[in-house]
């Protein structure tokens, strides 16, 4: 990892107290919705993000969600936590994502699709696994903000785009251009912010599954499938869905539930 990347990560602003309180709350065995509401009500940005996401077509709620309390009730505690932390992280990391051919809104949409797909898929597989992976599914691409900044500042944007155009995967292009991939950078950022090691460990080697520790390999494989299908440059495209299903098959994951989740999410997206 280059000195430039390390310096950019170390220069990141600290997480606001609200997010630290949410992270502390997230690690409790017993969680009460009212306590979470008390924490997030202190942060106008989190409330705004939560309501915006809750009212998007991908959730398919029949009536408009107008309060944080209703959002928590409909989304569930852990999904609300994911949206709250995810929106804040994106706001802190904001930078030009032009190297990837997207903007911040595109990134947030892809991230929300990823965490929704994780929820729909894993809800049929394992409730505990769903609860554990909805947050990393949302956050795993956060390192792209730092990488995009580095690629741009080093004048490598055109080189990077050329690699993508020639058929390289995003991870391959990142590795060839700057020597590291998004999952590694995301892990480094989250360690800098002292987030949970359980969160970090399932993200760190998603771009290089063979390096995963046995204890988290199957979880990282799930994240890899979700990341592939919800590729930030073209989330839920026919090509990326096919690639994701192929990966799920090679990892011996639950294909039937994945296909059902994709179909359900596609139906919701028709209303966008």
mmCIF file of N, CA and C in Angstrom, residues 118-245:
data_model
loop_
_atom_site.group_PDB
_atom_site.id
_atom_site.type_symbol
_atom_site.label_atom_id
_atom_site.label_comp_id
_atom_site.label_asym_id
_atom_site.label_seq_id
_atom_site.Cartn_x
_atom_site.Cartn_y
_atom_site.Cartn_z
ATOM 1 N N UNK A 118 -28.866 -8.415 -0.265
ATOM 2 C CA UNK A 118 -28.365 -9.257 0.824
ATOM 3 C C UNK A 118 -29.504 -9.656 1.754
ATOM 4 N N UNK A 119 -30.349 -8.694 2.083
ATOM 5 C CA UNK A 119 -31.461 -8.957 2.987
ATOM 6 C C UNK A 119 -32.474 -9.930 2.376
ATOM 7 N N UNK A 120 -32.845 -9.689 1.122
ATOM 8 C CA UNK A 120 -33.831 -10.539 0.453
ATOM 9 C C UNK A 120 -33.312 -11.966 0.282
ATOM 10 N N UNK A 121 -32.053 -12.088 -0.091
ATOM 11 C CA UNK A 121 -31.446 -13.403 -0.325
ATOM 12 C C UNK A 121 -31.254 -14.169 0.986
ATOM 13 N N UNK A 122 -30.571 -13.536 1.922
ATOM 14 C CA UNK A 122 -30.170 -14.238 3.143
ATOM 15 C C UNK A 122 -31.333 -14.465 4.094
ATOM 16 N N UNK A 123 -32.404 -13.714 3.923
ATOM 17 C CA UNK A 123 -33.599 -13.927 4.731
ATOM 18 C C UNK A 123 -34.150 -15.338 4.530
ATOM 19 N N UNK A 124 -33.894 -15.903 3.338
ATOM 20 C CA UNK A 124 -34.341 -17.264 3.022
ATOM 21 C C UNK A 124 -33.295 -18.314 3.397
ATOM 22 N N UNK A 125 -32.096 -17.860 3.739
ATOM 23 C CA UNK A 125 -30.983 -18.779 4.009
ATOM 24 C C UNK A 125 -30.712 -18.914 5.504
ATOM 25 N N UNK A 126 -30.505 -17.759 6.158
ATOM 26 C CA UNK A 126 -30.196 -17.754 7.592
ATOM 27 C C UNK A 126 -30.432 -16.363 8.146
ATOM 28 N N UNK A 127 -31.317 -16.262 9.136
ATOM 29 C CA UNK A 127 -31.606 -14.956 9.740
ATOM 30 C C UNK A 127 -30.347 -14.355 10.352
ATOM 31 N N UNK A 128 -29.570 -15.162 11.061
ATOM 32 C CA UNK A 128 -28.351 -14.658 11.709
ATOM 33 C C UNK A 128 -27.336 -14.158 10.678
ATOM 34 N N UNK A 129 -27.219 -14.898 9.567
ATOM 35 C CA UNK A 129 -26.286 -14.484 8.515
ATOM 36 C C UNK A 129 -26.751 -13.180 7.882
ATOM 37 N N UNK A 130 -28.046 -13.053 7.673
ATOM 38 C CA UNK A 130 -28.600 -11.810 7.129
ATOM 39 C C UNK A 130 -28.279 -10.635 8.044
ATOM 40 N N UNK A 131 -28.525 -10.811 9.332
ATOM 41 C CA UNK A 131 -28.289 -9.737 10.298
ATOM 42 C C UNK A 131 -26.818 -9.334 10.332
ATOM 43 N N UNK A 132 -25.933 -10.299 10.097
ATOM 44 C CA UNK A 132 -24.498 -10.016 10.140
ATOM 45 C C UNK A 132 -23.989 -9.349 8.867
ATOM 46 N N UNK A 133 -24.597 -9.651 7.716
ATOM 47 C CA UNK A 133 -24.016 -9.212 6.447
ATOM 48 C C UNK A 133 -24.697 -8.024 5.768
ATOM 49 N N UNK A 134 -25.856 -7.576 6.267
ATOM 50 C CA UNK A 134 -26.479 -6.417 5.605
ATOM 51 C C UNK A 134 -25.594 -5.171 5.699
ATOM 52 N N UNK A 135 -24.880 -5.004 6.815
ATOM 53 C CA UNK A 135 -24.017 -3.828 6.945
ATOM 54 C C UNK A 135 -22.773 -3.921 6.066
ATOM 55 N N UNK A 136 -21.987 -5.014 6.124
ATOM 56 C CA UNK A 136 -20.837 -5.087 5.215
ATOM 57 C C UNK A 136 -21.229 -5.063 3.740
ATOM 58 N N UNK A 137 -22.417 -5.589 3.397
ATOM 59 C CA UNK A 137 -22.870 -5.515 2.002
ATOM 60 C C UNK A 137 -23.026 -4.066 1.558
ATOM 61 N N UNK A 138 -23.478 -3.233 2.465
ATOM 62 C CA UNK A 138 -23.659 -1.809 2.174
ATOM 63 C C UNK A 138 -22.334 -1.057 2.130
ATOM 64 N N UNK A 139 -21.415 -1.420 3.025
ATOM 65 C CA UNK A 139 -20.196 -0.632 3.227
ATOM 66 C C UNK A 139 -18.975 -1.110 2.448
ATOM 67 N N UNK A 140 -19.018 -2.311 1.884
ATOM 68 C CA UNK A 140 -17.795 -2.917 1.368
ATOM 69 C C UNK A 140 -17.120 -2.141 0.234
ATOM 70 N N UNK A 141 -17.866 -1.290 -0.469
ATOM 71 C CA UNK A 141 -17.282 -0.536 -1.580
ATOM 72 C C UNK A 141 -16.768 0.846 -1.171
ATOM 73 N N UNK A 142 -16.827 1.174 0.117
ATOM 74 C CA UNK A 142 -16.452 2.521 0.581
ATOM 75 C C UNK A 142 -15.037 2.921 0.183
ATOM 76 N N UNK A 143 -14.134 1.959 0.077
ATOM 77 C CA UNK A 143 -12.746 2.261 -0.286
ATOM 78 C C UNK A 143 -12.595 2.902 -1.653
ATOM 79 N N UNK A 144 -13.638 2.790 -2.487
ATOM 80 C CA UNK A 144 -13.546 3.374 -3.830
ATOM 81 C C UNK A 144 -13.409 4.896 -3.791
ATOM 82 N N UNK A 145 -13.915 5.527 -2.745
ATOM 83 C CA UNK A 145 -13.767 6.986 -2.653
ATOM 84 C C UNK A 145 -12.299 7.377 -2.532
ATOM 85 N N UNK A 146 -11.553 6.638 -1.725
ATOM 86 C CA UNK A 146 -10.124 6.915 -1.563
ATOM 87 C C UNK A 146 -9.365 6.520 -2.827
ATOM 88 N N UNK A 147 -9.670 5.353 -3.382
ATOM 89 C CA UNK A 147 -8.965 4.904 -4.582
ATOM 90 C C UNK A 147 -9.212 5.834 -5.769
ATOM 91 N N UNK A 148 -10.443 6.299 -5.927
ATOM 92 C CA UNK A 148 -10.755 7.214 -7.031
ATOM 93 C C UNK A 148 -9.943 8.500 -6.903
ATOM 94 N N UNK A 149 -9.810 8.964 -5.660
ATOM 95 C CA UNK A 149 -9.030 10.177 -5.395
ATOM 96 C C UNK A 149 -7.560 9.961 -5.739
ATOM 97 N N UNK A 150 -7.029 8.804 -5.358
ATOM 98 C CA UNK A 150 -5.620 8.489 -5.637
ATOM 99 C C UNK A 150 -5.389 8.331 -7.141
ATOM 100 N N UNK A 151 -6.264 7.605 -7.804
ATOM 101 C CA UNK A 151 -6.143 7.404 -9.251
ATOM 102 C C UNK A 151 -6.151 8.740 -9.981
ATOM 103 N N UNK A 152 -7.052 9.632 -9.563
ATOM 104 C CA UNK A 152 -7.148 10.949 -10.189
ATOM 105 C C UNK A 152 -5.918 11.809 -9.896
ATOM 106 N N UNK A 153 -5.491 11.846 -8.616
ATOM 107 C CA UNK A 153 -4.368 12.711 -8.229
ATOM 108 C C UNK A 153 -3.043 12.262 -8.853
ATOM 109 N N UNK A 154 -2.952 10.966 -9.174
ATOM 110 C CA UNK A 154 -1.725 10.456 -9.804
ATOM 111 C C UNK A 154 -1.823 10.451 -11.328
ATOM 112 N N UNK A 155 -2.901 11.035 -11.858
ATOM 113 C CA UNK A 155 -3.051 11.153 -13.308
ATOM 114 C C UNK A 155 -3.250 9.826 -14.022
ATOM 115 N N UNK A 156 -3.895 8.879 -13.347
ATOM 116 C CA UNK A 156 -4.041 7.537 -13.913
ATOM 117 C C UNK A 156 -5.482 7.209 -14.314
ATOM 118 N N UNK A 157 -6.336 8.226 -14.351
ATOM 119 C CA UNK A 157 -7.748 7.970 -14.641
ATOM 120 C C UNK A 157 -7.958 7.332 -16.007
ATOM 121 N N UNK A 158 -7.302 7.866 -17.031
ATOM 122 C CA UNK A 158 -7.476 7.327 -18.385
ATOM 123 C C UNK A 158 -6.912 5.917 -18.492
ATOM 124 N N UNK A 159 -5.779 5.679 -17.827
ATOM 125 C CA UNK A 159 -5.193 4.330 -17.806
ATOM 126 C C UNK A 159 -6.162 3.345 -17.154
ATOM 127 N N UNK A 160 -6.773 3.773 -16.052
ATOM 128 C CA UNK A 160 -7.705 2.922 -15.325
ATOM 129 C C UNK A 160 -8.934 2.627 -16.174
ATOM 130 N N UNK A 161 -9.498 3.649 -16.794
ATOM 131 C CA UNK A 161 -10.681 3.458 -17.635
ATOM 132 C C UNK A 161 -10.381 2.561 -18.835
ATOM 133 N N UNK A 162 -9.156 2.688 -19.370
ATOM 134 C CA UNK A 162 -8.760 1.857 -20.510
ATOM 135 C C UNK A 162 -8.709 0.383 -20.111
ATOM 136 N N UNK A 163 -8.247 0.116 -18.915
ATOM 137 C CA UNK A 163 -8.204 -1.262 -18.421
ATOM 138 C C UNK A 163 -9.612 -1.829 -18.281
ATOM 139 N N UNK A 164 -10.533 -1.009 -17.755
ATOM 140 C CA UNK A 164 -11.922 -1.455 -17.625
ATOM 141 C C UNK A 164 -12.532 -1.719 -19.002
ATOM 142 N N UNK A 165 -12.238 -0.842 -19.950
ATOM 143 C CA UNK A 165 -12.779 -0.989 -21.306
ATOM 144 C C UNK A 165 -12.236 -2.233 -22.006
ATOM 145 N N UNK A 166 -11.023 -2.644 -21.626
ATOM 146 C CA UNK A 166 -10.394 -3.802 -22.277
ATOM 147 C C UNK A 166 -10.847 -5.127 -21.673
ATOM 148 N N UNK A 167 -11.723 -5.050 -20.669
ATOM 149 C CA UNK A 167 -12.273 -6.281 -20.107
ATOM 150 C C UNK A 167 -11.779 -6.652 -18.724
ATOM 151 N N UNK A 168 -10.898 -5.837 -18.149
ATOM 152 C CA UNK A 168 -10.455 -6.091 -16.777
ATOM 153 C C UNK A 168 -11.629 -5.904 -15.811
ATOM 154 N N UNK A 169 -11.664 -6.696 -14.757
ATOM 155 C CA UNK A 169 -12.623 -6.421 -13.689
ATOM 156 C C UNK A 169 -12.148 -5.172 -12.950
ATOM 157 N N UNK A 170 -13.038 -4.595 -12.148
ATOM 158 C CA UNK A 170 -12.650 -3.412 -11.385
ATOM 159 C C UNK A 170 -11.476 -3.734 -10.464
ATOM 160 N N UNK A 171 -11.537 -4.866 -9.780
ATOM 161 C CA UNK A 171 -10.463 -5.241 -8.861
ATOM 162 C C UNK A 171 -9.140 -5.419 -9.600
ATOM 163 N N UNK A 172 -9.176 -6.041 -10.776
ATOM 164 C CA UNK A 172 -7.954 -6.217 -11.563
ATOM 165 C C UNK A 172 -7.374 -4.871 -11.997
ATOM 166 N N UNK A 173 -8.249 -3.964 -12.426
ATOM 167 C CA UNK A 173 -7.801 -2.638 -12.865
ATOM 168 C C UNK A 173 -7.218 -1.849 -11.693
ATOM 169 N N UNK A 174 -7.859 -1.953 -10.519
ATOM 170 C CA UNK A 174 -7.343 -1.272 -9.316
ATOM 171 C C UNK A 174 -5.960 -1.796 -8.958
ATOM 172 N N UNK A 175 -5.845 -3.118 -8.968
ATOM 173 C CA UNK A 175 -4.572 -3.735 -8.585
ATOM 174 C C UNK A 175 -3.453 -3.330 -9.543
ATOM 175 N N UNK A 176 -3.765 -3.293 -10.827
ATOM 176 C CA UNK A 176 -2.754 -2.956 -11.830
ATOM 177 C C UNK A 176 -2.398 -1.466 -11.794
ATOM 178 N N UNK A 177 -3.370 -0.634 -11.459
ATOM 179 C CA UNK A 177 -3.141 0.822 -11.488
ATOM 180 C C UNK A 177 -2.486 1.342 -10.205
ATOM 181 N N UNK A 178 -2.995 0.902 -9.050
ATOM 182 C CA UNK A 178 -2.484 1.439 -7.777
ATOM 183 C C UNK A 178 -1.980 0.371 -6.805
ATOM 184 N N UNK A 179 -2.057 -0.902 -7.203
ATOM 185 C CA UNK A 179 -1.453 -1.957 -6.393
ATOM 186 C C UNK A 179 -2.312 -2.546 -5.294
ATOM 187 N N UNK A 180 -3.512 -2.006 -5.103
ATOM 188 C CA UNK A 180 -4.427 -2.523 -4.070
ATOM 189 C C UNK A 180 -5.853 -2.486 -4.612
ATOM 190 N N UNK A 181 -6.765 -3.153 -3.893
ATOM 191 C CA UNK A 181 -8.157 -3.174 -4.335
ATOM 192 C C UNK A 181 -9.064 -2.523 -3.286
ATOM 193 N N UNK A 182 -10.305 -2.325 -3.691
ATOM 194 C CA UNK A 182 -11.280 -1.665 -2.819
ATOM 195 C C UNK A 182 -11.422 -2.358 -1.469
ATOM 196 N N UNK A 183 -11.548 -3.679 -1.465
ATOM 197 C CA UNK A 183 -11.795 -4.371 -0.194
ATOM 198 C C UNK A 183 -10.658 -4.134 0.804
ATOM 199 N N UNK A 184 -9.430 -4.108 0.326
ATOM 200 C CA UNK A 184 -8.279 -3.842 1.207
ATOM 201 C C UNK A 184 -8.336 -2.423 1.773
ATOM 202 N N UNK A 185 -8.686 -1.472 0.916
ATOM 203 C CA UNK A 185 -8.743 -0.074 1.351
ATOM 204 C C UNK A 185 -9.898 0.142 2.326
ATOM 205 N N UNK A 186 -11.050 -0.467 2.032
ATOM 206 C CA UNK A 186 -12.187 -0.352 2.950
ATOM 207 C C UNK A 186 -11.803 -0.857 4.334
ATOM 208 N N UNK A 187 -11.128 -2.004 4.389
ATOM 209 C CA UNK A 187 -10.692 -2.566 5.677
ATOM 210 C C UNK A 187 -9.735 -1.615 6.395
ATOM 211 N N UNK A 188 -8.830 -1.020 5.629
ATOM 212 C CA UNK A 188 -7.858 -0.088 6.219
ATOM 213 C C UNK A 188 -8.565 1.148 6.794
ATOM 214 N N UNK A 189 -9.546 1.660 6.071
ATOM 215 C CA UNK A 189 -10.320 2.822 6.535
ATOM 216 C C UNK A 189 -11.049 2.488 7.831
ATOM 217 N N UNK A 190 -11.688 1.322 7.854
ATOM 218 C CA UNK A 190 -12.480 0.949 9.027
ATOM 219 C C UNK A 190 -11.604 0.656 10.237
ATOM 220 N N UNK A 191 -10.392 0.167 10.000
ATOM 221 C CA UNK A 191 -9.453 0.004 11.131
ATOM 222 C C UNK A 191 -9.029 1.368 11.651
ATOM 223 N N UNK A 192 -8.834 2.306 10.743
ATOM 224 C CA UNK A 192 -8.484 3.678 11.145
ATOM 225 C C UNK A 192 -9.583 4.260 12.024
ATOM 226 N N UNK A 193 -10.821 3.923 11.710
ATOM 227 C CA UNK A 193 -11.965 4.427 12.477
ATOM 228 C C UNK A 193 -12.307 3.538 13.675
ATOM 229 N N UNK A 194 -11.527 2.443 13.828
ATOM 230 C CA UNK A 194 -11.716 1.526 14.970
ATOM 231 C C UNK A 194 -13.112 0.891 14.997
ATOM 232 N N UNK A 195 -13.609 0.535 13.825
ATOM 233 C CA UNK A 195 -14.861 -0.197 13.752
ATOM 234 C C UNK A 195 -14.610 -1.670 14.091
ATOM 235 N N UNK A 196 -15.682 -2.417 14.239
ATOM 236 C CA UNK A 196 -15.607 -3.811 14.675
ATOM 237 C C UNK A 196 -14.730 -4.665 13.751
ATOM 238 N N UNK A 197 -13.857 -5.460 14.352
ATOM 239 C CA UNK A 197 -12.997 -6.350 13.569
ATOM 240 C C UNK A 197 -13.826 -7.410 12.841
ATOM 241 N N UNK A 198 -14.968 -7.794 13.402
ATOM 242 C CA UNK A 198 -15.844 -8.743 12.722
ATOM 243 C C UNK A 198 -16.355 -8.175 11.401
ATOM 244 N N UNK A 199 -16.657 -6.883 11.404
ATOM 245 C CA UNK A 199 -17.093 -6.202 10.191
ATOM 246 C C UNK A 199 -15.951 -6.156 9.176
ATOM 247 N N UNK A 200 -14.771 -5.807 9.651
ATOM 248 C CA UNK A 200 -13.605 -5.642 8.779
ATOM 249 C C UNK A 200 -13.172 -6.964 8.157
ATOM 250 N N UNK A 201 -13.164 -8.034 8.946
ATOM 251 C CA UNK A 201 -12.607 -9.311 8.487
ATOM 252 C C UNK A 201 -13.383 -9.918 7.323
ATOM 253 N N UNK A 202 -14.702 -9.704 7.283
ATOM 254 C CA UNK A 202 -15.479 -10.293 6.184
ATOM 255 C C UNK A 202 -15.341 -9.485 4.891
ATOM 256 N N UNK A 203 -14.917 -8.216 5.014
ATOM 257 C CA UNK A 203 -14.756 -7.345 3.847
ATOM 258 C C UNK A 203 -13.352 -7.432 3.254
ATOM 259 N N UNK A 204 -12.351 -7.579 4.097
ATOM 260 C CA UNK A 204 -10.948 -7.324 3.722
ATOM 261 C C UNK A 204 -10.478 -8.086 2.483
ATOM 262 N N UNK A 205 -10.883 -9.342 2.322
ATOM 263 C CA UNK A 205 -10.377 -10.144 1.200
ATOM 264 C C UNK A 205 -11.453 -10.554 0.208
ATOM 265 N N UNK A 206 -12.516 -9.781 0.125
ATOM 266 C CA UNK A 206 -13.574 -10.081 -0.842
ATOM 267 C C UNK A 206 -13.021 -10.078 -2.269
ATOM 268 N N UNK A 207 -12.038 -9.226 -2.539
ATOM 269 C CA UNK A 207 -11.442 -9.164 -3.880
ATOM 270 C C UNK A 207 -10.380 -10.237 -4.102
ATOM 271 N N UNK A 208 -10.100 -11.022 -3.072
ATOM 272 C CA UNK A 208 -9.101 -12.097 -3.177
ATOM 273 C C UNK A 208 -9.511 -13.205 -2.207
ATOM 274 N N UNK A 209 -10.552 -13.931 -2.564
ATOM 275 C CA UNK A 209 -11.188 -14.903 -1.672
ATOM 276 C C UNK A 209 -10.205 -15.942 -1.130
ATOM 277 N N UNK A 210 -9.222 -16.314 -1.918
ATOM 278 C CA UNK A 210 -8.264 -17.335 -1.480
ATOM 279 C C UNK A 210 -7.476 -16.918 -0.244
ATOM 280 N N UNK A 211 -7.424 -15.627 0.022
ATOM 281 C CA UNK A 211 -6.690 -15.138 1.195
ATOM 282 C C UNK A 211 -7.559 -15.065 2.449
ATOM 283 N N UNK A 212 -8.841 -15.384 2.316
ATOM 284 C CA UNK A 212 -9.753 -15.298 3.461
ATOM 285 C C UNK A 212 -9.402 -16.334 4.526
ATOM 286 N N UNK A 213 -9.581 -15.934 5.767
ATOM 287 C CA UNK A 213 -9.471 -16.885 6.866
ATOM 288 C C UNK A 213 -10.656 -17.845 6.786
ATOM 289 N N UNK A 214 -10.456 -19.117 7.135
ATOM 290 C CA UNK A 214 -11.547 -20.100 7.052
ATOM 291 C C UNK A 214 -12.824 -19.662 7.774
ATOM 292 N N UNK A 215 -12.664 -18.965 8.890
ATOM 293 C CA UNK A 215 -13.828 -18.582 9.701
ATOM 294 C C UNK A 215 -14.753 -17.603 8.994
ATOM 295 N N UNK A 216 -14.213 -16.828 8.056
ATOM 296 C CA UNK A 216 -15.055 -15.823 7.393
ATOM 297 C C UNK A 216 -15.156 -16.018 5.882
ATOM 298 N N UNK A 217 -14.567 -17.091 5.363
ATOM 299 C CA UNK A 217 -14.525 -17.273 3.913
ATOM 300 C C UNK A 217 -15.912 -17.348 3.290
ATOM 301 N N UNK A 218 -16.810 -18.137 3.874
ATOM 302 C CA UNK A 218 -18.145 -18.292 3.283
ATOM 303 C C UNK A 218 -18.910 -16.970 3.287
ATOM 304 N N UNK A 219 -18.686 -16.151 4.318
ATOM 305 C CA UNK A 219 -19.353 -14.844 4.388
ATOM 306 C C UNK A 219 -18.784 -13.903 3.329
ATOM 307 N N UNK A 220 -17.477 -13.951 3.135
ATOM 308 C CA UNK A 220 -16.845 -13.115 2.110
ATOM 309 C C UNK A 220 -17.288 -13.541 0.715
ATOM 310 N N UNK A 221 -17.536 -14.835 0.525
ATOM 311 C CA UNK A 221 -18.048 -15.315 -0.764
ATOM 312 C C UNK A 221 -19.426 -14.731 -1.051
ATOM 313 N N UNK A 222 -20.269 -14.678 -0.034
ATOM 314 C CA UNK A 222 -21.593 -14.061 -0.194
ATOM 315 C C UNK A 222 -21.438 -12.598 -0.599
ATOM 316 N N UNK A 223 -20.541 -11.890 0.079
ATOM 317 C CA UNK A 223 -20.318 -10.479 -0.240
ATOM 318 C C UNK A 223 -19.779 -10.310 -1.663
ATOM 319 N N UNK A 224 -18.947 -11.231 -2.109
ATOM 320 C CA UNK A 224 -18.404 -11.171 -3.462
ATOM 321 C C UNK A 224 -19.522 -11.315 -4.493
ATOM 322 N N UNK A 225 -20.442 -12.234 -4.251
ATOM 323 C CA UNK A 225 -21.574 -12.422 -5.162
ATOM 324 C C UNK A 225 -22.420 -11.145 -5.227
ATOM 325 N N UNK A 226 -22.706 -10.573 -4.061
ATOM 326 C CA UNK A 226 -23.516 -9.349 -4.001
ATOM 327 C C UNK A 226 -22.797 -8.190 -4.683
ATOM 328 N N UNK A 227 -21.499 -8.089 -4.436
ATOM 329 C CA UNK A 227 -20.696 -7.024 -5.043
ATOM 330 C C UNK A 227 -20.677 -7.159 -6.572
ATOM 331 N N UNK A 228 -20.640 -8.378 -7.055
ATOM 332 C CA UNK A 228 -20.617 -8.621 -8.498
ATOM 333 C C UNK A 228 -21.941 -8.235 -9.141
ATOM 334 N N UNK A 229 -23.038 -8.663 -8.532
ATOM 335 C CA UNK A 229 -24.368 -8.358 -9.085
ATOM 336 C C UNK A 229 -24.664 -6.861 -9.014
ATOM 337 N N UNK A 230 -24.252 -6.235 -7.902
ATOM 338 C CA UNK A 230 -24.514 -4.800 -7.702
ATOM 339 C C UNK A 230 -23.276 -3.959 -7.994
ATOM 340 N N UNK A 231 -22.518 -4.384 -8.985
ATOM 341 C CA UNK A 231 -21.340 -3.652 -9.449
ATOM 342 C C UNK A 231 -21.667 -2.160 -9.575
ATOM 343 N N UNK A 232 -20.869 -1.311 -8.946
ATOM 344 C CA UNK A 232 -21.207 0.120 -8.886
ATOM 345 C C UNK A 232 -21.332 0.779 -10.247
ATOM 346 N N UNK A 233 -20.668 0.219 -11.257
ATOM 347 C CA UNK A 233 -20.717 0.837 -12.584
ATOM 348 C C UNK A 233 -21.978 0.457 -13.361
ATOM 349 N N UNK A 234 -22.616 -0.660 -12.979
ATOM 350 C CA UNK A 234 -23.823 -1.097 -13.689
ATOM 351 C C UNK A 234 -24.579 -2.118 -12.831
ATOM 352 N N UNK A 235 -25.126 -1.669 -11.703
ATOM 353 C CA UNK A 235 -25.762 -2.611 -10.778
ATOM 354 C C UNK A 235 -27.012 -3.271 -11.353
ATOM 355 N N UNK A 236 -27.153 -4.569 -11.085
ATOM 356 C CA UNK A 236 -28.333 -5.346 -11.486
ATOM 357 C C UNK A 236 -28.493 -5.444 -13.007
ATOM 358 N N UNK A 237 -27.399 -5.288 -13.748
ATOM 359 C CA UNK A 237 -27.487 -5.500 -15.195
ATOM 360 C C UNK A 237 -27.571 -7.004 -15.463
ATOM 361 N N UNK A 238 -28.063 -7.379 -16.631
ATOM 362 C CA UNK A 238 -28.179 -8.796 -16.987
ATOM 363 C C UNK A 238 -26.816 -9.478 -16.907
ATOM 364 N N UNK A 239 -25.783 -8.808 -17.440
ATOM 365 C CA UNK A 239 -24.439 -9.383 -17.441
ATOM 366 C C UNK A 239 -23.914 -9.597 -16.024
ATOM 367 N N UNK A 240 -24.093 -8.603 -15.159
ATOM 368 C CA UNK A 240 -23.563 -8.724 -13.802
ATOM 369 C C UNK A 240 -24.356 -9.730 -12.960
ATOM 370 N N UNK A 241 -25.655 -9.831 -13.220
ATOM 371 C CA UNK A 241 -26.465 -10.856 -12.540
ATOM 372 C C UNK A 241 -25.966 -12.245 -12.932
ATOM 373 N N UNK A 242 -25.704 -12.442 -14.223
ATOM 374 C CA UNK A 242 -25.197 -13.744 -14.685
ATOM 375 C C UNK A 242 -23.848 -14.065 -14.050
ATOM 376 N N UNK A 243 -22.975 -13.068 -13.969
ATOM 377 C CA UNK A 243 -21.661 -13.282 -13.354
ATOM 378 C C UNK A 243 -21.801 -13.623 -11.868
ATOM 379 N N UNK A 244 -22.710 -12.927 -11.197
ATOM 380 C CA UNK A 244 -22.912 -13.164 -9.774
ATOM 381 C C UNK A 244 -23.465 -14.550 -9.498
ATOM 382 N N UNK A 245 -24.430 -14.971 -10.307
ATOM 383 C CA UNK A 245 -25.011 -16.304 -10.139
ATOM 384 C C UNK A 245 -23.953 -17.382 -10.404
#
